[in-house]
PDB file of C-alpha atoms in Angstrom:
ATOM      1  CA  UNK A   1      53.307 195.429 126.153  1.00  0.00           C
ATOM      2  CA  UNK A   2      56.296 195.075 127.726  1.00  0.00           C
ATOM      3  CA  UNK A   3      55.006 192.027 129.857  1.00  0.00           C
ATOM      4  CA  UNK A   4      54.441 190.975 126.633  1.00  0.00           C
ATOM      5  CA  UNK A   5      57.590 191.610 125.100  1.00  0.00           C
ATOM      6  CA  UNK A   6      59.569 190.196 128.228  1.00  0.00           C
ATOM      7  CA  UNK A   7      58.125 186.856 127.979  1.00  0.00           C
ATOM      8  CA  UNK A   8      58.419 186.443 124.435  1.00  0.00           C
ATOM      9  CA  UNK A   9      62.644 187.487 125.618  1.00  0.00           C
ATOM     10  CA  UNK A  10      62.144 184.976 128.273  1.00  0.00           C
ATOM     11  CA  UNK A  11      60.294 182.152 126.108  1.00  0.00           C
ATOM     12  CA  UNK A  12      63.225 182.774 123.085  1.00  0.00           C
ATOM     13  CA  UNK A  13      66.114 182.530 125.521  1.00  0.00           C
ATOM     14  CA  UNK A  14      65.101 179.192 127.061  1.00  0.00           C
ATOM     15  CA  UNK A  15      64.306 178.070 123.547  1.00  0.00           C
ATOM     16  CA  UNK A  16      67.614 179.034 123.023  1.00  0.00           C
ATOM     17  CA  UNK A  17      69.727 177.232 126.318  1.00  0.00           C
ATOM     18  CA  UNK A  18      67.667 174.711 125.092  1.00  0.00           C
ATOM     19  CA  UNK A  19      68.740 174.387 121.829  1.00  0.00           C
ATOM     20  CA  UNK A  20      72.389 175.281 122.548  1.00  0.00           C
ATOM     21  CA  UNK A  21      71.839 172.208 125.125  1.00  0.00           C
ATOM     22  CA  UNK A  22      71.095 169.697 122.016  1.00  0.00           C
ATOM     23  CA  UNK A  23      74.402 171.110 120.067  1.00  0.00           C
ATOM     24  CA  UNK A  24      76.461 170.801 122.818  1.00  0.00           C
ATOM     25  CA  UNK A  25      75.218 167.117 123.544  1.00  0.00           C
ATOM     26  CA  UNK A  26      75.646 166.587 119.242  1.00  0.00           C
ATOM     27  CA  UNK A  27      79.225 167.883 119.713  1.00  0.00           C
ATOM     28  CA  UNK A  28      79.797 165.645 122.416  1.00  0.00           C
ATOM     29  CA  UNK A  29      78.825 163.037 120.820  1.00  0.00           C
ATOM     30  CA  UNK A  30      80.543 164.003 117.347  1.00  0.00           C
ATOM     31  CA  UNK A  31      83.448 164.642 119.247  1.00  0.00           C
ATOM     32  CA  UNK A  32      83.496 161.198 121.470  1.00  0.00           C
ATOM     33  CA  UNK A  33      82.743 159.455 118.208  1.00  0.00           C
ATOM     34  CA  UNK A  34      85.692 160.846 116.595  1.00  0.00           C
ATOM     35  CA  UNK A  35      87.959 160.948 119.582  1.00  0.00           C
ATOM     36  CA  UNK A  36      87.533 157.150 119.314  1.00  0.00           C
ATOM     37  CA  UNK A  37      87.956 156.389 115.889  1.00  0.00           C
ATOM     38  CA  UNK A  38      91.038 157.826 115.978  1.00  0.00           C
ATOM     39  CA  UNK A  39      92.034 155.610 119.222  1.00  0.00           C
ATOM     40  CA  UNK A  40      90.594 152.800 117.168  1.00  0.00           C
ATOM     41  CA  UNK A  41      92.858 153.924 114.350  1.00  0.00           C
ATOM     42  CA  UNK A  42      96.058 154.032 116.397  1.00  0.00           C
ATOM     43  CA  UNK A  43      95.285 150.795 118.296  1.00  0.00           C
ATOM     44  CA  UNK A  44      94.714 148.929 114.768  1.00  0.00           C
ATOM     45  CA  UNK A  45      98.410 150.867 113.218  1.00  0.00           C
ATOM     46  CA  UNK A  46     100.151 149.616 116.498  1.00  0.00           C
ATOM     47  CA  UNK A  47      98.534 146.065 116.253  1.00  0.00           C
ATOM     48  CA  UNK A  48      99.554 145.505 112.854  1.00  0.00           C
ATOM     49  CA  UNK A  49     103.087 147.214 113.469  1.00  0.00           C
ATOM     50  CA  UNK A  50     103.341 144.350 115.541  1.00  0.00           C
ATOM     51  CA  UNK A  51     102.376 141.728 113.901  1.00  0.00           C
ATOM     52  CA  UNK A  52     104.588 142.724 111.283  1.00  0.00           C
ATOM     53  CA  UNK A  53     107.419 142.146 113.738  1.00  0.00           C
ATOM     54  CA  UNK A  54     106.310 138.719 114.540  1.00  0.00           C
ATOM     55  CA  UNK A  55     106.158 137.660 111.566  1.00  0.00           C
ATOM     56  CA  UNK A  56     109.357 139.120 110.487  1.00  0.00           C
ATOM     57  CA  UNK A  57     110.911 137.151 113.729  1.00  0.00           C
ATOM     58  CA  UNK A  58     109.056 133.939 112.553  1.00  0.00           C
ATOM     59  CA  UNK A  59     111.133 134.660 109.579  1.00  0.00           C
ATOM     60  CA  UNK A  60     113.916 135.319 111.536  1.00  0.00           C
ATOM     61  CA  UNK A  61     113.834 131.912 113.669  1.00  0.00           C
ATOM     62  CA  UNK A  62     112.953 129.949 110.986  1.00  0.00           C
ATOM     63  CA  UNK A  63     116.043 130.713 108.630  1.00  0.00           C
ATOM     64  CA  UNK A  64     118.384 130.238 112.189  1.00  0.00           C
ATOM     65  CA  UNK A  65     115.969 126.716 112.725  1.00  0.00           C
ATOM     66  CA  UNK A  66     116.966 125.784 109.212  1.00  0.00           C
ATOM     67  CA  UNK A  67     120.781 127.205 109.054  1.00  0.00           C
ATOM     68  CA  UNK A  68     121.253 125.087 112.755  1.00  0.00           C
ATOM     69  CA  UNK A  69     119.680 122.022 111.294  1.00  0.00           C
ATOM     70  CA  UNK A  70     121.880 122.423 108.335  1.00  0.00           C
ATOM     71  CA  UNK A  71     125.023 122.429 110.727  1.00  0.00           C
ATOM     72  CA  UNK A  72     123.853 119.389 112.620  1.00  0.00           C
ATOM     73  CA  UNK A  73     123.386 117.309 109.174  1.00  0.00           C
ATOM     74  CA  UNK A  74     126.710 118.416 108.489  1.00  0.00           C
ATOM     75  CA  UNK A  75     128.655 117.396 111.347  1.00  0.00           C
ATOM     76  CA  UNK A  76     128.788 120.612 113.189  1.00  0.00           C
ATOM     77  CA  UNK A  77     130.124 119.865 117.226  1.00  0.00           C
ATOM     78  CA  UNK A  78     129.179 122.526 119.075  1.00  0.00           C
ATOM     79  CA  UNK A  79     132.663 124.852 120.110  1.00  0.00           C
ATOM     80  CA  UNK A  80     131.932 124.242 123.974  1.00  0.00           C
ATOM     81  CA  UNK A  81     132.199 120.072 123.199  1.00  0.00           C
ATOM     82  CA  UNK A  82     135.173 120.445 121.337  1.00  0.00           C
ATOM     83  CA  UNK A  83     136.713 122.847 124.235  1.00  0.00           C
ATOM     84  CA  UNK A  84     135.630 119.981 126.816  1.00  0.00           C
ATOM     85  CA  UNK A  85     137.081 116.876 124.538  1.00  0.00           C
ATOM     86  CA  UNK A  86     140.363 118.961 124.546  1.00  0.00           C
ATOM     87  CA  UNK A  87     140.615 119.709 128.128  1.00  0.00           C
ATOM     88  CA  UNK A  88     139.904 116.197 129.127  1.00  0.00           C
ATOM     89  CA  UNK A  89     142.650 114.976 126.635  1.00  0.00           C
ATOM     90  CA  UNK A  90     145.064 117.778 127.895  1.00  0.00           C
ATOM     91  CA  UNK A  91     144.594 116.541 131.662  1.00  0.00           C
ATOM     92  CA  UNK A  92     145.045 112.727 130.392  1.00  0.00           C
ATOM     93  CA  UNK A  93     147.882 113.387 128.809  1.00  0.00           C
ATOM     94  CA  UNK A  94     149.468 115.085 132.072  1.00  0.00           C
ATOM     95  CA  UNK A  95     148.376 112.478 134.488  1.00  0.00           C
ATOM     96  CA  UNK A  96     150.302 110.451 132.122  1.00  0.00           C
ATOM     97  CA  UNK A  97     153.158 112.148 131.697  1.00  0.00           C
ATOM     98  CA  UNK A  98     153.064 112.530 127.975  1.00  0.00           C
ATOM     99  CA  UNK A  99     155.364 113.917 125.605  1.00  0.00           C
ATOM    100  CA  UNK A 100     156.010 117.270 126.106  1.00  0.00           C
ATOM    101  CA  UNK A 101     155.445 118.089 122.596  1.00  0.00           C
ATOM    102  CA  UNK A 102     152.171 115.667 122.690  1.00  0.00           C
ATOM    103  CA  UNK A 103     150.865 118.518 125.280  1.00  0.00           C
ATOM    104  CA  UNK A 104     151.995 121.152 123.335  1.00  0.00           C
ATOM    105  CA  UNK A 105     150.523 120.083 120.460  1.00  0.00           C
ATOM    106  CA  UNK A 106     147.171 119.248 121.897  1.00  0.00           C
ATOM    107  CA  UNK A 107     147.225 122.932 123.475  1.00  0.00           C
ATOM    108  CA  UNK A 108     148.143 125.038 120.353  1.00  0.00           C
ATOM    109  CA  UNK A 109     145.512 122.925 118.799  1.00  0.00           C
ATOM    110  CA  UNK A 110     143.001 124.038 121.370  1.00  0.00           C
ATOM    111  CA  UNK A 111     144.174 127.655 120.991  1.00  0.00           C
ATOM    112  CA  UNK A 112     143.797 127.715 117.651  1.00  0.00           C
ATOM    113  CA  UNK A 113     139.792 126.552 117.803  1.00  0.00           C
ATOM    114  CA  UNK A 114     139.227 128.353 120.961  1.00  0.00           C
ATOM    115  CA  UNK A 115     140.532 131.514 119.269  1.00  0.00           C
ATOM    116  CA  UNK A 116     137.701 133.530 118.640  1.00  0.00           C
ATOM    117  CA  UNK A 117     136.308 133.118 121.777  1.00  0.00           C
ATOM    118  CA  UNK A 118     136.393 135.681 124.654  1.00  0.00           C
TER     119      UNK A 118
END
């Protein structure tokens, strides 16, 4: 009998390891499966995180595109051609021996427009 009873012990526990095999491979599997839907999750927040952000810069540019295209239609001269114009005027006017006040007056103008800049 206890022959008997020992392989019934021995039959049970590999029926068991057995079965304890199968949940383990079902929690692996539950737990892969979940592991990457919540990668999938976080990949799909970050993704549209950033294409929020390009579209808010697509926003962004366009309004500059527009407020730049407004300037141009309006005359704007870019600072840096105005700063050029009045250098070239202020050396003409040297190699020509200009007025003083001529000069002066052509480099208080240029002060006064370059003002801001630094």
């Amino acid at each position: 009998m206890s022959n008997k009873t020992s392989d019934k012990n021995v039959g049970s526990i590999e029926d068991d390891v057995k079965r304890c095999n199968e949940l383990i491979k079902v929690e692996h599997a539950n737990w892969i499966g979940i592991s990457n839907q919540l990668a999938i999750s976080h990949i799909l927040a970050e993704r549209e995180q950033k294409d929020k952000r390009i579209q808010e810069l697509e926003e962004e540019n366009h309004i500059q595109r527009k407020q730049l295209n407004d300037a141009f239609e309006r005359g704007f001269i870019h600072k840096d051609k105005v700063k050029e114009a009045l250098e070239y005027i202020e050396d003409y006017f040297d190699r020509l021996n200009g007025p003083d006040e001529d000069i002066e007056y052509i480099r208080q103008v240029k002060k006064e427009l370059l003002e801001g800049e630094k």
